[in-house]
């Protein structure tokens, strides 16, 4: 465990862009995830799970850059633990995977690590991109895990919601 903590600390504090040059930047993201919804409507940070990811950013020129990132985390909801509707006795958990690509435009010429002398230390910017994610909620019943989406737990295929697929 100590070895893992040391490795994470090293990667979170090491400046990768100095290794690869001024065009390539690599980073590590670390954080947490949690669920708010029908099974936990109000308790922030209940059942918090670790999350993390990797970032790669290619600087095309001082105004344009392309960024790619991948993130992994998980969420969980449980009536018994949130104590919201204990009689209902529902629960789920799911891994979440996300991959994204972004294009960044700095309105002013910007150079990372530049000092204030050259006046390129600040630039407002705008970015846009696309992301995809995978989320598959599952629940356990008598020791067996079931995919909830195929069971129509949100009304899919029922006469109450004929437009849900």
PDB file of C-alpha atoms in Angstrom:
ATOM      1  CA  UNK A   1       0.000   0.000   0.000  1.00  0.00           C
ATOM      2  CA  UNK A   2       2.844   2.419   0.839  1.00  0.00           C
ATOM      3  CA  UNK A   3       4.382   1.704  -2.551  1.00  0.00           C
ATOM      4  CA  UNK A   4       1.092   2.551  -4.319  1.00  0.00           C
ATOM      5  CA  UNK A   5       0.750   5.823  -2.387  1.00  0.00           C
ATOM      6  CA  UNK A   6       4.343   6.761  -3.289  1.00  0.00           C
ATOM      7  CA  UNK A   7       3.762   6.016  -6.979  1.00  0.00           C
ATOM      8  CA  UNK A   8       0.532   8.060  -7.033  1.00  0.00           C
ATOM      9  CA  UNK A   9       2.230  10.956  -5.233  1.00  0.00           C
ATOM     10  CA  UNK A  10       5.113  10.868  -7.711  1.00  0.00           C
ATOM     11  CA  UNK A  11       2.841  10.928 -10.760  1.00  0.00           C
ATOM     12  CA  UNK A  12       0.555  13.627  -9.340  1.00  0.00           C
ATOM     13  CA  UNK A  13       3.488  15.951  -8.594  1.00  0.00           C
ATOM     14  CA  UNK A  14       5.780  15.348 -11.558  1.00  0.00           C
ATOM     15  CA  UNK A  15       5.655  17.878 -14.405  1.00  0.00           C
ATOM     16  CA  UNK A  16       5.518  15.721 -17.527  1.00  0.00           C
ATOM     17  CA  UNK A  17       5.583  18.502 -20.081  1.00  0.00           C
ATOM     18  CA  UNK A  18       9.220  19.253 -19.266  1.00  0.00           C
ATOM     19  CA  UNK A  19      10.111  15.677 -20.211  1.00  0.00           C
ATOM     20  CA  UNK A  20       8.322  15.640 -23.571  1.00  0.00           C
ATOM     21  CA  UNK A  21       8.937  19.229 -24.630  1.00  0.00           C
ATOM     22  CA  UNK A  22       6.710  22.223 -24.988  1.00  0.00           C
ATOM     23  CA  UNK A  23       4.174  20.656 -27.366  1.00  0.00           C
ATOM     24  CA  UNK A  24       3.178  17.580 -25.376  1.00  0.00           C
ATOM     25  CA  UNK A  25       1.599  17.596 -21.920  1.00  0.00           C
ATOM     26  CA  UNK A  26       0.594  14.522 -19.928  1.00  0.00           C
ATOM     27  CA  UNK A  27      -1.312  14.574 -16.676  1.00  0.00           C
ATOM     28  CA  UNK A  28      -3.079  12.463 -14.110  1.00  0.00           C
ATOM     29  CA  UNK A  29      -6.491  13.254 -12.628  1.00  0.00           C
ATOM     30  CA  UNK A  30      -7.660  12.068  -9.225  1.00  0.00           C
ATOM     31  CA  UNK A  31     -10.951  12.706  -7.479  1.00  0.00           C
ATOM     32  CA  UNK A  32     -14.125  11.109  -6.242  1.00  0.00           C
ATOM     33  CA  UNK A  33     -17.607  10.195  -7.464  1.00  0.00           C
ATOM     34  CA  UNK A  34     -20.917   9.746  -5.709  1.00  0.00           C
ATOM     35  CA  UNK A  35     -24.569   9.313  -6.622  1.00  0.00           C
ATOM     36  CA  UNK A  36     -27.546  11.630  -6.071  1.00  0.00           C
ATOM     37  CA  UNK A  37     -30.916  10.412  -7.349  1.00  0.00           C
ATOM     38  CA  UNK A  38     -33.981   8.363  -6.398  1.00  0.00           C
ATOM     39  CA  UNK A  39     -32.013   6.138  -4.007  1.00  0.00           C
ATOM     40  CA  UNK A  40     -30.137   9.054  -2.420  1.00  0.00           C
ATOM     41  CA  UNK A  41     -31.902  12.360  -3.038  1.00  0.00           C
ATOM     42  CA  UNK A  42     -30.013  14.594  -0.600  1.00  0.00           C
ATOM     43  CA  UNK A  43     -26.959  13.131   1.178  1.00  0.00           C
ATOM     44  CA  UNK A  44     -23.941  14.564  -0.600  1.00  0.00           C
ATOM     45  CA  UNK A  45     -20.781  12.420  -0.476  1.00  0.00           C
ATOM     46  CA  UNK A  46     -22.660   9.277   0.699  1.00  0.00           C
ATOM     47  CA  UNK A  47     -20.899   6.172  -0.682  1.00  0.00           C
ATOM     48  CA  UNK A  48     -18.071   8.237  -2.188  1.00  0.00           C
ATOM     49  CA  UNK A  49     -15.749   6.241  -4.448  1.00  0.00           C
ATOM     50  CA  UNK A  50     -12.306   7.083  -5.859  1.00  0.00           C
ATOM     51  CA  UNK A  51     -12.000   8.147  -9.507  1.00  0.00           C
ATOM     52  CA  UNK A  52      -9.101   8.904 -11.773  1.00  0.00           C
ATOM     53  CA  UNK A  53      -7.936   9.432 -15.287  1.00  0.00           C
ATOM     54  CA  UNK A  54      -5.234  10.395 -17.736  1.00  0.00           C
ATOM     55  CA  UNK A  55      -4.914  13.522 -19.864  1.00  0.00           C
ATOM     56  CA  UNK A  56      -2.867  14.162 -22.993  1.00  0.00           C
ATOM     57  CA  UNK A  57      -2.689  17.660 -24.474  1.00  0.00           C
ATOM     58  CA  UNK A  58      -0.936  18.565 -27.717  1.00  0.00           C
ATOM     59  CA  UNK A  59      -0.124  22.253 -28.193  1.00  0.00           C
ATOM     60  CA  UNK A  60      -0.414  23.029 -31.900  1.00  0.00           C
ATOM     61  CA  UNK A  61       0.714  26.645 -31.495  1.00  0.00           C
ATOM     62  CA  UNK A  62       0.398  29.351 -28.786  1.00  0.00           C
ATOM     63  CA  UNK A  63      -3.342  29.718 -29.574  1.00  0.00           C
ATOM     64  CA  UNK A  64      -4.565  26.194 -30.410  1.00  0.00           C
ATOM     65  CA  UNK A  65      -4.370  22.864 -28.543  1.00  0.00           C
ATOM     66  CA  UNK A  66      -6.001  19.433 -28.692  1.00  0.00           C
ATOM     67  CA  UNK A  67      -6.753  17.523 -25.501  1.00  0.00           C
ATOM     68  CA  UNK A  68      -7.653  13.843 -25.012  1.00  0.00           C
ATOM     69  CA  UNK A  69      -8.641  12.299 -21.704  1.00  0.00           C
ATOM     70  CA  UNK A  70      -9.984   9.102 -20.204  1.00  0.00           C
ATOM     71  CA  UNK A  71     -11.662   8.819 -16.800  1.00  0.00           C
ATOM     72  CA  UNK A  72     -12.752   5.851 -14.678  1.00  0.00           C
ATOM     73  CA  UNK A  73     -14.956   5.907 -11.588  1.00  0.00           C
ATOM     74  CA  UNK A  74     -17.913   4.142 -10.028  1.00  0.00           C
ATOM     75  CA  UNK A  75     -21.183   5.036  -8.330  1.00  0.00           C
ATOM     76  CA  UNK A  76     -23.493   3.240  -5.935  1.00  0.00           C
ATOM     77  CA  UNK A  77     -26.965   3.851  -4.575  1.00  0.00           C
ATOM     78  CA  UNK A  78     -28.605   1.987  -1.703  1.00  0.00           C
ATOM     79  CA  UNK A  79     -31.913   2.643   0.117  1.00  0.00           C
ATOM     80  CA  UNK A  80     -30.619   0.964   3.286  1.00  0.00           C
ATOM     81  CA  UNK A  81     -27.535   3.186   3.443  1.00  0.00           C
ATOM     82  CA  UNK A  82     -29.220   6.470   2.484  1.00  0.00           C
ATOM     83  CA  UNK A  83     -32.145   5.663   4.817  1.00  0.00           C
ATOM     84  CA  UNK A  84     -34.463   7.506   2.403  1.00  0.00           C
ATOM     85  CA  UNK A  85     -36.880   4.673   1.533  1.00  0.00           C
ATOM     86  CA  UNK A  86     -35.673   1.649   3.488  1.00  0.00           C
ATOM     87  CA  UNK A  87     -38.886  -0.366   2.875  1.00  0.00           C
ATOM     88  CA  UNK A  88     -38.316  -0.225  -0.893  1.00  0.00           C
ATOM     89  CA  UNK A  89     -34.940  -2.025  -0.449  1.00  0.00           C
ATOM     90  CA  UNK A  90     -33.405  -1.052  -3.801  1.00  0.00           C
ATOM     91  CA  UNK A  91     -29.716  -0.737  -4.595  1.00  0.00           C
ATOM     92  CA  UNK A  92     -27.365  -0.575  -7.572  1.00  0.00           C
ATOM     93  CA  UNK A  93     -23.770  -0.018  -8.523  1.00  0.00           C
ATOM     94  CA  UNK A  94     -22.038   0.830 -11.770  1.00  0.00           C
ATOM     95  CA  UNK A  95     -18.613   1.511 -13.186  1.00  0.00           C
ATOM     96  CA  UNK A  96     -18.329   4.650 -15.309  1.00  0.00           C
ATOM     97  CA  UNK A  97     -15.869   4.993 -18.194  1.00  0.00           C
ATOM     98  CA  UNK A  98     -15.484   8.230 -20.154  1.00  0.00           C
ATOM     99  CA  UNK A  99     -13.309   9.200 -23.104  1.00  0.00           C
ATOM    100  CA  UNK A 100     -13.235  12.773 -24.445  1.00  0.00           C
ATOM    101  CA  UNK A 101     -11.556  14.903 -27.095  1.00  0.00           C
ATOM    102  CA  UNK A 102     -11.452  18.702 -26.994  1.00  0.00           C
ATOM    103  CA  UNK A 103     -10.169  21.547 -29.104  1.00  0.00           C
ATOM    104  CA  UNK A 104      -8.952  24.638 -27.222  1.00  0.00           C
ATOM    105  CA  UNK A 105      -8.603  28.184 -28.559  1.00  0.00           C
ATOM    106  CA  UNK A 106      -6.749  30.860 -26.591  1.00  0.00           C
ATOM    107  CA  UNK A 107      -7.926  34.335 -27.585  1.00  0.00           C
ATOM    108  CA  UNK A 108      -4.449  35.712 -26.936  1.00  0.00           C
ATOM    109  CA  UNK A 109      -1.165  34.016 -27.677  1.00  0.00           C
ATOM    110  CA  UNK A 110      -0.357  31.883 -24.602  1.00  0.00           C
ATOM    111  CA  UNK A 111       2.866  30.106 -23.702  1.00  0.00           C
ATOM    112  CA  UNK A 112       2.848  27.721 -20.739  1.00  0.00           C
ATOM    113  CA  UNK A 113       5.319  28.670 -18.036  1.00  0.00           C
ATOM    114  CA  UNK A 114       5.972  32.100 -19.471  1.00  0.00           C
ATOM    115  CA  UNK A 115       6.683  34.917 -17.025  1.00  0.00           C
ATOM    116  CA  UNK A 116       4.901  38.260 -16.857  1.00  0.00           C
ATOM    117  CA  UNK A 117       7.722  40.052 -18.687  1.00  0.00           C
ATOM    118  CA  UNK A 118       6.550  38.868 -22.118  1.00  0.00           C
ATOM    119  CA  UNK A 119       2.852  39.507 -21.334  1.00  0.00           C
ATOM    120  CA  UNK A 120       1.889  35.994 -22.516  1.00  0.00           C
ATOM    121  CA  UNK A 121       1.109  34.732 -19.024  1.00  0.00           C
ATOM    122  CA  UNK A 122      -2.685  35.120 -19.331  1.00  0.00           C
ATOM    123  CA  UNK A 123      -5.240  34.343 -22.032  1.00  0.00           C
ATOM    124  CA  UNK A 124      -9.002  33.830 -21.926  1.00  0.00           C
ATOM    125  CA  UNK A 125      -9.883  30.667 -23.821  1.00  0.00           C
ATOM    126  CA  UNK A 126     -12.823  28.645 -25.121  1.00  0.00           C
ATOM    127  CA  UNK A 127     -13.006  24.919 -25.702  1.00  0.00           C
ATOM    128  CA  UNK A 128     -15.400  22.403 -27.183  1.00  0.00           C
ATOM    129  CA  UNK A 129     -15.382  18.715 -27.793  1.00  0.00           C
ATOM    130  CA  UNK A 130     -17.080  15.361 -27.715  1.00  0.00           C
ATOM    131  CA  UNK A 131     -17.234  12.707 -25.036  1.00  0.00           C
ATOM    132  CA  UNK A 132     -18.610   9.196 -24.777  1.00  0.00           C
ATOM    133  CA  UNK A 133     -19.257   7.244 -21.615  1.00  0.00           C
ATOM    134  CA  UNK A 134     -20.348   3.790 -20.520  1.00  0.00           C
ATOM    135  CA  UNK A 135     -22.620   3.265 -17.534  1.00  0.00           C
ATOM    136  CA  UNK A 136     -24.199  -0.113 -16.702  1.00  0.00           C
ATOM    137  CA  UNK A 137     -26.167  -0.181 -13.431  1.00  0.00           C
ATOM    138  CA  UNK A 138     -26.329  -3.609 -11.787  1.00  0.00           C
ATOM    139  CA  UNK A 139     -28.045  -4.977  -8.698  1.00  0.00           C
ATOM    140  CA  UNK A 140     -27.526  -8.071  -6.588  1.00  0.00           C
ATOM    141  CA  UNK A 141     -30.263 -10.563  -5.729  1.00  0.00           C
ATOM    142  CA  UNK A 142     -29.457 -13.763  -3.800  1.00  0.00           C
ATOM    143  CA  UNK A 143     -25.769 -13.565  -4.663  1.00  0.00           C
ATOM    144  CA  UNK A 144     -26.271 -13.003  -8.415  1.00  0.00           C
ATOM    145  CA  UNK A 145     -25.658  -9.657 -10.146  1.00  0.00           C
ATOM    146  CA  UNK A 146     -28.173  -8.522 -12.774  1.00  0.00           C
ATOM    147  CA  UNK A 147     -27.953  -5.790 -15.428  1.00  0.00           C
ATOM    148  CA  UNK A 148     -30.804  -3.408 -14.604  1.00  0.00           C
ATOM    149  CA  UNK A 149     -31.216  -1.756 -18.001  1.00  0.00           C
ATOM    150  CA  UNK A 150     -32.321  -5.004 -19.667  1.00  0.00           C
ATOM    151  CA  UNK A 151     -34.959  -5.478 -16.941  1.00  0.00           C
ATOM    152  CA  UNK A 152     -36.690  -2.186 -17.805  1.00  0.00           C
ATOM    153  CA  UNK A 153     -36.366  -0.678 -14.328  1.00  0.00           C
ATOM    154  CA  UNK A 154     -37.093   2.795 -15.736  1.00  0.00           C
ATOM    155  CA  UNK A 155     -40.301   1.765 -17.478  1.00  0.00           C
ATOM    156  CA  UNK A 156     -38.774   0.623 -20.777  1.00  0.00           C
ATOM    157  CA  UNK A 157     -41.248  -1.582 -22.647  1.00  0.00           C
ATOM    158  CA  UNK A 158     -44.128  -0.939 -20.236  1.00  0.00           C
ATOM    159  CA  UNK A 159     -47.535   0.451 -21.185  1.00  0.00           C
ATOM    160  CA  UNK A 160     -46.874   3.436 -18.870  1.00  0.00           C
ATOM    161  CA  UNK A 161     -43.914   4.605 -21.007  1.00  0.00           C
ATOM    162  CA  UNK A 162     -44.388   3.282 -24.590  1.00  0.00           C
ATOM    163  CA  UNK A 163     -41.788   5.759 -26.001  1.00  0.00           C
ATOM    164  CA  UNK A 164     -38.916   4.523 -23.788  1.00  0.00           C
ATOM    165  CA  UNK A 165     -36.622   1.995 -25.439  1.00  0.00           C
TER     166      UNK A 165
END
